[in-house]
Amino acid sequence: MARILILYSTTDGHTRKICIHLQQVIENQGNQVTVVSVDEASTIDLGSFDKIVIGASIRYGKHSPKIYEFIKENARVLDSKSNAFFSVNVVARKAEKNTPETNPYLKKFLKQISWKPKILAVFAGKIDYQLYSALDRFMIRLIMWMTKGPTDPKTNIEFTNWEQVEDFGRIVSKM
Ligand SMILES: Cc1cc2nc3c(=O)[nH]c(=O)nc-3n(C[C@H](O)[C@H](O)[C@H](O)COP(=O)(O)O)c2cc1C
């Protein structure tokens, strides 16, 4: 049995939902999983975990600055353990952009940090226009229009491939 930390940053809760699903998969494999927001990272003793997984969503082209900060501050402890990183974004709904090698956000992110996660994943996120502010709704609909995605303001759709999430969970259990 391994003790595994899954630390995430989220704006609308979808990355957290992915983390909870991962937790179920990984615990079913006989491990103990703690899921925590990057906002509460200071309350966690990183040294007490065997493996650390970090997940973060994209907002206007970027992962949260708190994730960069966390990685920078804890690079040494991350490197000393089995570790993994996953990114959540809606560009990943496109088959040609949903792998670590082809997703532009993950590729850019890896160039910006010195940590080299041992395992990587990209998951397609969610669109729920009714949840967003008027400005965000306008901007995301515009981006969707430009990239041939859904523009109906009532759209509430999860692009996430949950089998892909489960496969990643099993990889984390084994790593
Ligand atoms: C204001 C806003 C900006 C976003 N910007 C991007 C973006 O630049 N690229 C992208 O692929 N997805 C973008 N997304 C989609 C999010 O990554 C997606 O909704 C994800 O599921 C959000 O996860 P979270 O709820 O954990 O934050 C954006 C979403 C919102 C609401």
CSV table of C-alpha atoms and ligand atoms in Angstrom, one decimal:
chain,number,residue,atom,x,y,z
A,1,MET,CA,0.0,0.0,0.0
A,2,ALA,CA,1.3,3.4,-1.0
A,3,ARG,CA,0.4,6.8,0.5
A,4,ILE,CA,-0.4,9.1,-2.4
A,5,LEU,CA,-1.1,12.8,-2.5
A,6,ILE,CA,-3.2,14.3,-5.2
A,7,LEU,CA,-2.8,18.1,-5.2
A,8,TYR,CA,-4.9,20.2,-7.5
A,9,SER,CA,-5.8,23.7,-8.6
A,10,THR,CA,-9.3,24.4,-9.9
A,11,THR,CA,-11.5,27.4,-10.7
A,12,ASP,CA,-14.9,25.8,-11.4
A,13,GLY,CA,-14.3,22.4,-9.6
A,14,HIS,CA,-13.8,20.1,-12.6
A,15,THR,CA,-10.1,19.3,-11.8
A,16,ARG,CA,-11.2,18.5,-8.3
A,17,LYS,CA,-13.9,16.1,-9.7
A,18,ILE,CA,-11.2,14.4,-11.8
A,19,CYS,CA,-9.0,14.1,-8.6
A,20,ILE,CA,-11.9,12.5,-6.7
A,21,HIS,CA,-12.4,10.0,-9.5
A,22,LEU,CA,-8.7,9.2,-9.5
A,23,GLN,CA,-8.8,8.8,-5.7
A,24,GLN,CA,-11.5,6.1,-6.1
A,25,VAL,CA,-9.6,4.3,-8.8
A,26,ILE,CA,-6.3,4.4,-6.9
A,27,GLU,CA,-7.8,3.4,-3.5
A,28,ASN,CA,-9.5,0.5,-5.2
A,29,GLN,CA,-6.0,-0.7,-6.0
A,30,GLY,CA,-5.3,-0.8,-2.3
A,31,ASN,CA,-3.6,2.6,-1.8
A,32,GLN,CA,-4.3,5.4,0.6
A,33,VAL,CA,-5.0,8.7,-1.2
A,34,THR,CA,-5.2,12.3,0.1
A,35,VAL,CA,-6.8,14.9,-2.2
A,36,VAL,CA,-6.0,18.5,-1.4
A,37,SER,CA,-6.2,21.9,-3.0
A,38,VAL,CA,-3.0,23.9,-3.7
A,39,ASP,CA,-4.6,26.5,-1.5
A,40,GLU,CA,-4.2,24.2,1.5
A,41,ALA,CA,-0.7,22.9,0.5
A,42,SER,CA,0.9,24.5,3.5
A,43,THR,CA,-1.1,22.2,5.8
A,44,ILE,CA,0.4,19.1,4.2
A,45,ASP,CA,3.6,17.2,5.2
A,46,LEU,CA,4.8,16.3,1.7
A,47,GLY,CA,7.5,14.0,3.2
A,48,SER,CA,4.8,11.6,4.5
A,49,PHE,CA,3.7,10.6,1.0
A,50,ASP,CA,5.3,7.9,-1.3
A,51,LYS,CA,3.9,9.5,-4.5
A,52,ILE,CA,2.7,13.0,-5.4
A,53,VAL,CA,0.4,13.8,-8.3
A,54,ILE,CA,-0.4,17.3,-9.3
A,55,GLY,CA,-3.3,18.3,-11.5
A,56,ALA,CA,-4.2,21.8,-12.8
A,57,SER,CA,-6.6,23.4,-15.2
A,58,ILE,CA,-6.0,26.0,-17.8
A,59,ARG,CA,-7.6,29.4,-17.7
A,60,TYR,CA,-6.9,31.8,-20.5
A,61,GLY,CA,-3.9,29.8,-21.6
A,62,LYS,CA,-2.2,29.3,-18.2
A,63,HIS,CA,-2.1,27.0,-15.2
A,64,SER,CA,-2.6,28.8,-11.9
A,65,PRO,CA,0.4,30.8,-10.6
A,66,LYS,CA,0.0,28.9,-7.3
A,67,ILE,CA,0.9,25.7,-9.1
A,68,TYR,CA,4.1,27.2,-10.5
A,69,GLU,CA,4.9,28.5,-7.0
A,70,PHE,CA,4.2,25.1,-5.4
A,71,ILE,CA,6.4,23.3,-7.9
A,72,LYS,CA,9.2,25.8,-7.5
A,73,GLU,CA,9.2,25.6,-3.7
A,74,ASN,CA,9.0,21.8,-3.5
A,75,ALA,CA,11.1,20.8,-6.5
A,76,ARG,CA,13.5,18.7,-4.3
A,77,VAL,CA,10.8,16.7,-2.5
A,78,LEU,CA,8.9,16.2,-5.8
A,79,ASP,CA,12.0,14.8,-7.4
A,80,SER,CA,12.7,12.5,-4.5
A,81,LYS,CA,9.4,10.6,-5.0
A,82,SER,CA,7.4,8.9,-7.7
A,83,ASN,CA,5.4,11.8,-9.2
A,84,ALA,CA,3.0,12.8,-12.0
A,85,PHE,CA,1.4,15.8,-13.5
A,86,PHE,CA,-1.8,16.3,-15.4
A,87,SER,CA,-3.4,19.3,-17.2
A,88,VAL,CA,-7.1,19.9,-17.8
A,89,ASN,CA,-8.2,22.1,-20.7
A,90,VAL,CA,-10.8,22.1,-23.4
A,91,VAL,CA,-8.3,22.2,-26.3
A,92,ALA,CA,-7.7,18.5,-25.3
A,93,ARG,CA,-11.2,17.7,-26.5
A,94,LYS,CA,-9.5,17.5,-30.0
A,95,ALA,CA,-8.0,14.1,-30.7
A,96,GLU,CA,-4.9,15.7,-32.2
A,97,LYS,CA,-4.2,17.8,-29.0
A,98,ASN,CA,-5.0,15.4,-26.2
A,99,THR,CA,-1.6,13.8,-25.4
A,100,PRO,CA,1.4,15.2,-23.5
A,101,GLU,CA,3.3,15.3,-26.8
A,102,THR,CA,0.6,17.3,-28.6
A,103,ASN,CA,-1.2,19.4,-26.1
A,104,PRO,CA,0.2,23.0,-26.5
A,105,TYR,CA,-0.5,24.0,-22.8
A,106,LEU,CA,1.3,21.0,-21.3
A,107,LYS,CA,4.2,21.4,-23.7
A,108,LYS,CA,4.6,25.1,-22.9
A,109,PHE,CA,4.2,24.4,-19.1
A,110,LEU,CA,7.0,21.8,-19.1
A,111,LYS,CA,9.3,24.4,-20.8
A,112,GLN,CA,8.6,26.9,-18.0
A,113,ILE,CA,9.4,24.6,-15.0
A,114,SER,CA,12.5,22.8,-14.0
A,115,TRP,CA,10.7,19.9,-12.5
A,116,LYS,CA,10.4,16.9,-14.9
A,117,PRO,CA,7.3,15.0,-13.9
A,118,LYS,CA,7.9,11.2,-14.4
A,119,ILE,CA,4.4,10.6,-15.7
A,120,LEU,CA,2.2,13.1,-17.7
A,121,ALA,CA,-1.4,13.2,-18.8
A,122,VAL,CA,-3.9,15.6,-20.4
A,123,PHE,CA,-7.6,15.5,-19.8
A,124,ALA,CA,-10.3,17.3,-21.7
A,125,GLY,CA,-12.3,19.6,-19.4
A,126,LYS,CA,-15.8,20.9,-19.2
A,127,ILE,CA,-17.8,23.9,-20.5
A,128,ASP,CA,-20.7,25.2,-18.5
A,129,TYR,CA,-21.5,28.7,-19.9
A,130,GLN,CA,-24.2,29.4,-17.3
A,131,LEU,CA,-21.6,29.2,-14.6
A,132,TYR,CA,-19.4,31.9,-16.1
A,133,SER,CA,-19.5,35.7,-15.7
A,134,ALA,CA,-20.8,37.5,-18.8
A,135,LEU,CA,-17.2,38.4,-19.9
A,136,ASP,CA,-15.9,34.9,-19.4
A,137,ARG,CA,-18.9,33.4,-21.2
A,138,PHE,CA,-18.4,35.8,-24.1
A,139,MET,CA,-14.7,35.0,-24.3
A,140,ILE,CA,-15.0,31.2,-24.1
A,141,ARG,CA,-17.9,31.2,-26.7
A,142,LEU,CA,-15.7,33.3,-29.0
A,143,ILE,CA,-12.8,30.8,-28.6
A,144,MET,CA,-15.3,27.9,-29.1
A,145,TRP,CA,-16.6,29.6,-32.3
A,146,MET,CA,-13.1,30.0,-33.6
A,147,THR,CA,-12.2,26.4,-32.8
A,148,LYS,CA,-15.5,24.9,-34.0
A,149,GLY,CA,-16.7,24.0,-30.5
A,150,PRO,CA,-20.2,24.4,-28.9
A,151,THR,CA,-21.4,28.1,-28.7
A,152,ASP,CA,-25.0,27.6,-27.5
A,153,PRO,CA,-25.0,29.7,-24.2
A,154,LYS,CA,-26.9,26.8,-22.5
A,155,THR,CA,-24.1,24.4,-23.2
A,156,ASN,CA,-23.1,22.3,-20.2
A,157,ILE,CA,-20.8,19.6,-21.5
A,158,GLU,CA,-18.0,17.4,-20.0
A,159,PHE,CA,-15.5,16.5,-22.7
A,160,THR,CA,-13.5,14.4,-20.2
A,161,ASN,CA,-12.8,10.8,-21.2
A,162,TRP,CA,-13.3,9.1,-17.9
A,163,GLU,CA,-11.7,5.8,-19.1
A,164,GLN,CA,-8.5,7.8,-19.8
A,165,VAL,CA,-8.7,9.2,-16.3
A,166,GLU,CA,-9.1,5.6,-14.9
A,167,ASP,CA,-6.1,4.4,-17.0
A,168,PHE,CA,-4.0,7.2,-15.5
A,169,GLY,CA,-5.1,6.2,-12.0
A,170,ARG,CA,-3.9,2.6,-12.6
A,171,ILE,CA,-0.6,3.9,-14.0
A,172,VAL,CA,-0.2,6.1,-10.8
A,173,SER,CA,-1.0,3.0,-8.7
A,174,LYS,CA,1.8,1.1,-10.4
A,175,MET,CA,4.5,3.9,-10.7
B,1,LIG,C1,-12.6,31.8,-18.0
B,1,LIG,C2,-12.1,30.5,-18.7
B,1,LIG,C3,-11.0,30.5,-19.5
B,1,LIG,C4,-10.6,29.3,-20.1
B,1,LIG,N1,-9.4,29.3,-20.9
B,1,LIG,C5,-9.1,28.2,-21.5
B,1,LIG,C6,-8.0,28.2,-22.4
B,1,LIG,O1,-7.3,29.2,-22.6
B,1,LIG,N2,-7.7,27.0,-23.1
B,1,LIG,C7,-8.4,25.9,-22.9
B,1,LIG,O2,-8.1,24.9,-23.5
B,1,LIG,N3,-9.4,25.8,-22.0
B,1,LIG,C8,-9.8,27.0,-21.3
B,1,LIG,N4,-10.8,26.9,-20.4
B,1,LIG,C9,-11.5,25.7,-20.2
B,1,LIG,C10,-11.1,25.1,-18.8
B,1,LIG,O3,-9.8,24.6,-18.8
B,1,LIG,C11,-12.1,23.9,-18.5
B,1,LIG,O4,-13.4,24.5,-18.3
B,1,LIG,C12,-11.7,23.1,-17.3
B,1,LIG,O5,-12.6,22.1,-17.2
B,1,LIG,C13,-11.7,24.0,-16.1
B,1,LIG,O6,-11.3,23.2,-15.0
B,1,LIG,P1,-11.5,23.7,-13.5
B,1,LIG,O7,-13.0,23.8,-13.2
B,1,LIG,O8,-10.9,22.7,-12.7
B,1,LIG,O9,-10.9,25.1,-13.4
B,1,LIG,C14,-11.3,28.1,-19.8
B,1,LIG,C15,-12.4,28.1,-19.0
B,1,LIG,C16,-12.8,29.3,-18.4
B,1,LIG,C17,-14.1,29.3,-17.6
